[in-house]
CSV table of C-alpha atoms in Angstrom, one decimal:
chain,number,residue,atom,x,y,z
N,626,UNK,CA,62.5,-25.2,-11.7
N,627,UNK,CA,63.0,-28.8,-11.2
N,628,UNK,CA,60.3,-30.8,-9.5
N,629,UNK,CA,62.6,-31.6,-6.4
N,630,UNK,CA,63.4,-28.0,-5.9
N,631,UNK,CA,59.6,-27.1,-6.1
N,632,UNK,CA,58.8,-29.8,-3.6
N,633,UNK,CA,61.2,-28.3,-1.2
N,634,UNK,CA,59.9,-24.8,-1.7
N,635,UNK,CA,56.2,-26.2,-1.1
N,636,UNK,CA,57.5,-27.6,2.2
N,637,UNK,CA,58.6,-24.2,3.3
N,638,UNK,CA,55.7,-22.2,1.8
N,639,UNK,CA,52.8,-24.6,2.7
N,640,UNK,CA,54.3,-26.9,5.3
N,641,UNK,CA,56.3,-26.4,8.4
N,642,UNK,CA,59.8,-26.3,6.8
N,643,UNK,CA,62.5,-23.8,8.0
N,644,UNK,CA,62.8,-20.6,6.0
N,645,UNK,CA,66.6,-20.0,5.2
N,646,UNK,CA,67.9,-16.8,6.2
N,647,UNK,CA,68.8,-16.0,2.5
N,648,UNK,CA,65.1,-16.4,1.5
N,649,UNK,CA,64.0,-14.0,4.3
N,650,UNK,CA,66.5,-11.3,3.5
N,651,UNK,CA,65.6,-11.7,-0.2
N,652,UNK,CA,61.9,-11.4,0.7
N,653,UNK,CA,62.6,-8.0,2.3
N,654,UNK,CA,64.4,-6.8,-0.7
N,655,UNK,CA,61.5,-8.1,-3.0
N,656,UNK,CA,59.0,-6.2,-0.7
N,657,UNK,CA,60.8,-2.9,-1.0
N,658,UNK,CA,61.3,-3.2,-4.8
N,659,UNK,CA,57.6,-4.3,-5.3
N,660,UNK,CA,56.3,-1.5,-3.1
N,661,UNK,CA,58.5,1.1,-4.8
N,662,UNK,CA,57.6,0.0,-8.2
N,663,UNK,CA,53.8,0.2,-7.4
N,664,UNK,CA,54.2,3.7,-5.7
N,665,UNK,CA,56.0,5.0,-8.8
N,666,UNK,CA,53.0,4.0,-10.9
N,667,UNK,CA,50.7,5.5,-8.4
N,668,UNK,CA,52.4,9.0,-8.4
N,669,UNK,CA,52.9,9.0,-12.2
N,670,UNK,CA,56.7,8.6,-12.5
N,671,UNK,CA,56.0,5.3,-14.3
N,672,UNK,CA,53.3,5.8,-16.8
N,673,UNK,CA,49.9,3.9,-16.7
N,674,UNK,CA,48.5,3.7,-20.2
N,675,UNK,CA,44.7,3.9,-20.7
N,676,UNK,CA,43.1,2.3,-23.7
N,677,UNK,CA,39.8,2.9,-25.4
N,678,UNK,CA,38.0,-0.3,-24.1
N,679,UNK,CA,37.2,-1.6,-20.8
N,680,UNK,CA,39.9,-3.9,-19.3
N,681,UNK,CA,39.2,-6.9,-16.8
N,682,UNK,CA,42.3,-8.4,-15.0
N,683,UNK,CA,42.1,-11.8,-13.9
N,684,UNK,CA,45.1,-12.7,-11.6
N,685,UNK,CA,46.6,-13.8,-8.4
N,686,UNK,CA,49.1,-12.8,-5.7
N,687,UNK,CA,50.4,-16.3,-5.4
N,688,UNK,CA,52.8,-18.3,-7.6
N,689,UNK,CA,51.5,-21.4,-9.0
N,690,UNK,CA,48.2,-22.5,-10.7
N,691,UNK,CA,45.0,-21.2,-9.3
N,692,UNK,CA,42.9,-21.9,-12.4
N,693,UNK,CA,43.3,-18.6,-14.2
N,694,UNK,CA,43.2,-20.2,-17.6
N,695,UNK,CA,40.1,-22.1,-17.2
N,696,UNK,CA,38.4,-19.3,-15.5
N,697,UNK,CA,39.4,-16.9,-18.4
N,698,UNK,CA,38.0,-19.3,-20.8
N,699,UNK,CA,34.8,-19.6,-18.9
N,700,UNK,CA,34.5,-15.7,-18.6
N,701,UNK,CA,35.1,-15.2,-22.2
N,702,UNK,CA,32.5,-17.8,-23.2
N,703,UNK,CA,30.0,-16.2,-20.9
N,704,UNK,CA,30.5,-12.8,-22.3
N,705,UNK,CA,30.2,-14.2,-25.9
N,706,UNK,CA,26.8,-15.7,-25.0
N,707,UNK,CA,25.8,-12.3,-24.0
N,708,UNK,CA,26.8,-10.9,-27.5
N,709,UNK,CA,30.0,-9.1,-26.5
N,710,UNK,CA,33.1,-9.1,-28.7
N,711,UNK,CA,35.9,-10.0,-26.4
N,712,UNK,CA,39.7,-10.0,-26.8
N,713,UNK,CA,42.4,-11.5,-24.5
N,714,UNK,CA,45.9,-10.5,-23.8
N,715,UNK,CA,48.5,-12.6,-22.0
N,716,UNK,CA,52.2,-12.9,-21.2
N,717,UNK,CA,52.7,-15.9,-23.3
N,718,UNK,CA,54.8,-17.6,-20.8
N,719,UNK,CA,57.2,-20.4,-22.1
N,720,UNK,CA,56.7,-19.3,-25.7
N,721,UNK,CA,59.6,-18.2,-27.8
N,722,UNK,CA,58.7,-15.4,-30.5
N,723,UNK,CA,60.6,-13.6,-33.1
N,724,UNK,CA,58.2,-10.8,-33.0
N,725,UNK,CA,55.7,-9.4,-30.5
N,726,UNK,CA,52.7,-8.9,-29.9
N,727,UNK,CA,51.8,-12.4,-31.4
N,728,UNK,CA,48.3,-13.1,-32.6
N,729,UNK,CA,47.5,-16.7,-31.2
N,730,UNK,CA,45.0,-18.7,-33.3
N,731,UNK,CA,44.1,-22.4,-32.7
N,732,UNK,CA,46.6,-23.4,-35.2
N,733,UNK,CA,49.6,-21.6,-33.6
N,734,UNK,CA,52.4,-23.5,-32.1
N,735,UNK,CA,52.6,-23.7,-28.3
N,736,UNK,CA,56.3,-23.3,-28.8
N,737,UNK,CA,55.6,-19.7,-30.0
N,738,UNK,CA,52.5,-18.7,-27.9
N,739,UNK,CA,53.0,-20.6,-24.8
N,740,UNK,CA,50.5,-23.4,-23.7
N,741,UNK,CA,47.9,-21.2,-21.9
N,742,UNK,CA,47.2,-18.5,-24.5
N,743,UNK,CA,46.8,-21.3,-27.2
N,744,UNK,CA,44.4,-23.3,-24.9
N,745,UNK,CA,42.4,-19.9,-24.6
N,746,UNK,CA,42.3,-19.4,-28.3
N,747,UNK,CA,41.2,-23.0,-29.0
N,748,UNK,CA,38.3,-22.9,-26.5
N,749,UNK,CA,37.1,-19.3,-27.3
N,750,UNK,CA,38.0,-18.3,-30.9
N,751,UNK,CA,38.5,-14.9,-29.3
N,752,UNK,CA,41.4,-12.8,-30.7
N,753,UNK,CA,44.3,-13.6,-28.4
N,754,UNK,CA,47.5,-11.5,-28.2
N,755,UNK,CA,50.6,-12.5,-26.3
N,756,UNK,CA,53.7,-10.4,-25.6
N,757,UNK,CA,55.9,-9.2,-22.5
N,758,UNK,CA,54.4,-5.7,-22.9
N,759,UNK,CA,50.7,-5.9,-22.1
N,760,UNK,CA,50.1,-2.3,-23.3
N,761,UNK,CA,51.5,-3.1,-26.7
N,762,UNK,CA,49.4,-6.3,-27.0
N,763,UNK,CA,46.2,-4.5,-26.0
N,764,UNK,CA,46.9,-1.6,-28.5
N,765,UNK,CA,47.5,-4.2,-31.3
N,766,UNK,CA,44.5,-6.0,-30.4
N,767,UNK,CA,42.4,-2.9,-30.8
N,768,UNK,CA,44.0,-2.0,-33.9
N,769,UNK,CA,43.3,-5.2,-35.7
N,770,UNK,CA,39.9,-6.3,-34.0
N,771,UNK,CA,36.6,-4.8,-32.9
N,772,UNK,CA,36.0,-5.6,-29.3
N,773,UNK,CA,33.8,-4.4,-26.3
N,774,UNK,CA,36.1,-5.7,-23.6
N,775,UNK,CA,39.7,-7.0,-23.1
N,776,UNK,CA,40.4,-9.8,-20.6
N,777,UNK,CA,44.1,-9.6,-19.2
N,778,UNK,CA,45.1,-13.0,-18.2
N,779,UNK,CA,47.5,-13.1,-15.2
N,780,UNK,CA,47.7,-9.3,-15.4
N,781,UNK,CA,47.3,-8.2,-11.7
N,782,UNK,CA,51.0,-7.1,-11.4
N,783,UNK,CA,51.1,-5.4,-14.8
N,784,UNK,CA,50.4,-1.9,-13.5
N,785,UNK,CA,51.4,-0.2,-16.7
N,786,UNK,CA,47.9,-1.0,-18.3
N,787,UNK,CA,45.1,0.8,-16.5
N,788,UNK,CA,42.2,-1.6,-15.6
N,789,UNK,CA,38.7,-1.2,-14.6
N,790,UNK,CA,38.0,-4.5,-12.8
N,791,UNK,CA,40.3,-6.7,-10.9
N,792,UNK,CA,39.3,-10.4,-10.2
N,793,UNK,CA,41.8,-12.3,-7.9
N,794,UNK,CA,41.8,-16.0,-7.7
N,795,UNK,CA,43.2,-18.0,-4.8
N,796,UNK,CA,43.5,-21.8,-4.2
N,797,UNK,CA,41.2,-22.8,-1.4
N,798,UNK,CA,43.4,-25.7,-0.4
N,799,UNK,CA,46.7,-23.9,-0.3
N,800,UNK,CA,45.6,-20.3,0.4
N,801,UNK,CA,48.4,-17.8,1.1
N,802,UNK,CA,50.7,-20.4,2.5
N,803,UNK,CA,52.9,-18.9,5.2
N,804,UNK,CA,51.8,-15.6,3.9
N,805,UNK,CA,55.4,-14.4,3.1
N,806,UNK,CA,56.8,-12.9,-0.1
N,807,UNK,CA,58.9,-14.6,-2.5
N,808,UNK,CA,61.2,-16.5,-2.1
N,809,UNK,CA,60.4,-17.0,1.5
N,810,UNK,CA,56.9,-17.6,0.7
N,811,UNK,CA,54.6,-18.0,-2.3
N,812,UNK,CA,53.3,-14.4,-2.4
N,813,UNK,CA,53.9,-12.0,-5.4
N,814,UNK,CA,52.5,-9.1,-3.5
N,815,UNK,CA,51.7,-8.4,0.2
N,816,UNK,CA,48.3,-10.0,1.3
N,817,UNK,CA,46.8,-6.7,1.9
N,818,UNK,CA,46.7,-6.5,-2.0
N,819,UNK,CA,43.6,-8.6,-1.9
N,820,UNK,CA,41.6,-5.9,0.0
N,821,UNK,CA,41.8,-3.7,-3.2
N,822,UNK,CA,40.5,-6.1,-5.7
N,823,UNK,CA,36.9,-5.9,-7.0
N,824,UNK,CA,36.3,-9.7,-6.4
N,825,UNK,CA,38.1,-12.6,-4.8
N,826,UNK,CA,37.2,-16.1,-6.1
N,827,UNK,CA,38.5,-19.4,-4.7
N,828,UNK,CA,39.4,-22.5,-6.8
N,829,UNK,CA,37.9,-25.2,-4.8
N,830,UNK,CA,34.8,-25.2,-2.6
N,831,UNK,CA,34.7,-22.7,0.2
N,832,UNK,CA,31.8,-21.8,2.4
N,833,UNK,CA,30.6,-18.3,2.5
N,834,UNK,CA,32.9,-17.2,-0.4
N,835,UNK,CA,32.8,-17.0,-4.1
N,836,UNK,CA,34.4,-20.1,-5.7
N,837,UNK,CA,34.4,-22.5,-8.5
N,838,UNK,CA,35.3,-26.3,-9.0
N,839,UNK,CA,36.4,-28.7,-11.7
N,840,UNK,CA,34.4,-31.6,-12.9
N,841,UNK,CA,35.8,-34.2,-15.3
N,842,UNK,CA,33.8,-34.6,-18.2
N,843,UNK,CA,35.4,-37.1,-20.5
N,844,UNK,CA,38.6,-38.0,-22.3
N,845,UNK,CA,39.5,-37.9,-26.1
N,846,UNK,CA,42.3,-39.4,-27.9
N,847,UNK,CA,45.2,-37.1,-28.5
N,848,UNK,CA,45.2,-36.0,-32.2
N,849,UNK,CA,41.5,-37.2,-32.6
N,850,UNK,CA,38.9,-35.1,-30.7
N,851,UNK,CA,36.2,-37.3,-32.1
N,852,UNK,CA,37.5,-40.4,-30.4
N,853,UNK,CA,35.9,-39.9,-27.0
N,854,UNK,CA,35.4,-42.0,-24.0
N,855,UNK,CA,33.9,-41.6,-20.5
N,856,UNK,CA,36.3,-41.6,-17.6
N,857,UNK,CA,34.3,-44.3,-16.0
N,858,UNK,CA,35.3,-46.7,-18.8
N,859,UNK,CA,38.8,-46.7,-17.4
N,860,UNK,CA,38.0,-47.6,-13.9
N,861,UNK,CA,40.0,-50.4,-12.3
N,862,UNK,CA,42.7,-49.9,-14.9
N,863,UNK,CA,46.2,-48.6,-14.2
N,864,UNK,CA,46.7,-45.1,-15.6
N,865,UNK,CA,50.0,-43.4,-16.4
N,866,UNK,CA,49.0,-39.7,-15.4
N,867,UNK,CA,51.3,-36.9,-16.7
N,868,UNK,CA,50.8,-33.4,-15.5
N,869,UNK,CA,53.0,-30.3,-16.1
N,870,UNK,CA,51.0,-27.9,-13.9
N,871,UNK,CA,51.7,-26.0,-10.7
N,872,UNK,CA,49.9,-28.5,-8.4
N,873,UNK,CA,49.9,-31.6,-10.2
N,874,UNK,CA,48.5,-33.6,-7.3
N,875,UNK,CA,45.2,-32.0,-7.9
N,876,UNK,CA,45.0,-33.5,-11.2
N,877,UNK,CA,46.1,-37.0,-10.0
N,878,UNK,CA,43.7,-36.8,-7.0
N,879,UNK,CA,40.8,-35.9,-9.2
N,880,UNK,CA,41.5,-39.0,-11.3
N,881,UNK,CA,41.8,-41.2,-8.4
N,882,UNK,CA,38.6,-39.9,-7.1
N,883,UNK,CA,37.0,-41.3,-10.3
N,884,UNK,CA,38.0,-44.9,-9.5
N,885,UNK,CA,41.2,-44.9,-11.5
N,886,UNK,CA,44.5,-46.7,-10.4
N,887,UNK,CA,46.8,-43.7,-11.0
N,888,UNK,CA,50.5,-43.9,-11.5
N,889,UNK,CA,51.6,-40.4,-10.9
N,890,UNK,CA,54.2,-38.7,-13.3
N,891,UNK,CA,54.6,-35.1,-12.2
N,892,UNK,CA,56.4,-32.5,-14.5
N,893,UNK,CA,57.5,-28.9,-13.9
N,894,UNK,CA,54.9,-26.3,-14.7
N,895,UNK,CA,55.1,-25.3,-18.5
N,896,UNK,CA,57.7,-28.0,-19.0
N,897,UNK,CA,58.4,-28.8,-22.6
N,898,UNK,CA,57.2,-32.4,-23.6
N,899,UNK,CA,59.0,-34.8,-25.8
N,900,UNK,CA,58.2,-38.3,-26.9
N,901,UNK,CA,60.4,-39.5,-24.2
N,902,UNK,CA,58.0,-38.3,-21.5
N,903,UNK,CA,55.5,-40.9,-22.8
N,904,UNK,CA,57.9,-43.9,-22.8
N,905,UNK,CA,56.7,-46.4,-20.3
N,906,UNK,CA,57.6,-50.0,-19.6
N,907,UNK,CA,53.9,-50.9,-19.8
N,908,UNK,CA,51.1,-50.3,-22.4
N,909,UNK,CA,48.7,-48.7,-19.9
N,910,UNK,CA,46.7,-45.7,-21.0
N,911,UNK,CA,48.2,-42.3,-20.4
N,912,UNK,CA,46.3,-39.3,-19.2
N,913,UNK,CA,47.3,-35.8,-19.7
N,914,UNK,CA,45.9,-32.3,-19.2
N,915,UNK,CA,44.6,-30.1,-21.8
N,916,UNK,CA,47.2,-27.7,-21.0
N,917,UNK,CA,49.9,-30.4,-21.8
N,918,UNK,CA,48.0,-31.6,-24.8
N,919,UNK,CA,48.6,-28.4,-26.8
N,920,UNK,CA,52.3,-29.0,-26.5
N,921,UNK,CA,52.0,-32.4,-28.1
N,922,UNK,CA,50.2,-31.5,-31.3
N,923,UNK,CA,52.9,-32.5,-33.6
N,924,UNK,CA,53.6,-35.9,-31.9
N,925,UNK,CA,52.5,-39.3,-33.2
N,926,UNK,CA,51.6,-41.0,-29.9
N,927,UNK,CA,49.2,-43.8,-29.2
N,928,UNK,CA,47.0,-44.6,-26.1
N,929,UNK,CA,47.4,-41.0,-25.0
N,930,UNK,CA,44.1,-39.5,-23.6
N,931,UNK,CA,43.4,-35.9,-23.0
N,932,UNK,CA,41.3,-35.1,-19.9
N,933,UNK,CA,38.5,-32.5,-20.5
N,934,UNK,CA,37.4,-30.6,-17.4
N,935,UNK,CA,34.3,-28.5,-16.9
N,936,UNK,CA,34.5,-25.4,-14.7
N,937,UNK,CA,31.6,-25.4,-12.4
N,938,UNK,CA,31.0,-21.9,-10.9
N,939,UNK,CA,28.8,-21.3,-7.9
N,940,UNK,CA,25.6,-19.9,-9.0
N,941,UNK,CA,25.9,-16.8,-6.8
N,942,UNK,CA,29.6,-16.3,-8.1
N,943,UNK,CA,28.4,-16.5,-11.6
N,944,UNK,CA,25.8,-13.8,-11.1
N,945,UNK,CA,28.2,-11.5,-9.1
N,946,UNK,CA,30.9,-11.8,-11.8
N,947,UNK,CA,28.7,-11.1,-14.8
N,948,UNK,CA,27.1,-8.2,-13.1
N,949,UNK,CA,30.5,-6.7,-12.1
N,950,UNK,CA,31.9,-7.2,-15.8
N,951,UNK,CA,28.6,-6.1,-17.6
N,952,UNK,CA,28.3,-2.9,-15.5
N,953,UNK,CA,31.9,-2.1,-16.4
N,954,UNK,CA,31.1,-2.5,-20.0
N,955,UNK,CA,27.9,-0.4,-19.9
N,956,UNK,CA,29.3,2.4,-17.8
N,957,UNK,CA,31.9,3.0,-20.3
N,958,UNK,CA,29.7,2.8,-23.3
N,959,UNK,CA,32.7,2.9,-25.7
N,960,UNK,CA,33.1,0.8,-28.6
N,961,UNK,CA,36.2,0.4,-30.7
N,962,UNK,CA,34.0,0.3,-33.8
């Protein structure tokens, strides 16, 4: 989807834009199909597969970024610190593969895996399998690896795989928008779906709720992670900032808050990057997200810096999440090895 079309949708979904009649009618059809599909799973006409391992789903009911990938990375790392063997399954959106499920390792090409699964693999060293069929991805993971638990990234609507815990994420700034289903609004499912999840966590500070925030740590030169600099060292400089994420302004505003003079270059979410994206009329430094960086691994680029973010989880939220997931693992007491 082009950035201009996304901007028009955002005005409708999150602003005061008028909803076209066609969108309203399409949303009603989507609601019926979505409800029917879930009902068929519930009564057993569509099969729900159970695997020999606890499954924790991290997902959302809105389109666009709510921080699922960074949160999954954080959760996997926390479980690994506790001594658990963790596996991850994902759709692998944007990747083109000849065979599925595909094992994603840090050396995998983002063209095959998609950017988000590759980022998870790089930051966790956990086995990550991608594929359109989550059940087959989970089964392949268990066949090849010994794990205590599987995290299903963006798996809330994939009802064919039975899950033990559901964690839903929601952007504190954008919320549910106009609370209407696609395409009239940003919802994948009715807002009542949030009443059925085990935990709701907001991206962005929200009083009296579970939340996490981003904190910029530093930047490193693309292609040379050892060449690191503080973000403060770029203050009062003009920065060409590129972001191919769902809400690019969140990235640009964060950099501006650090005292940088940001020139915004928003791209479509998951947009494929080429050398042309990095051609500017000036020699100012270029800042990109880690998500975009994995798509540039084979490019020879100069003065391109990758912004590293730290996920800061509210202390009470961290305790609640780890208690919920640990209890899930302990209650099953089933290991695949």
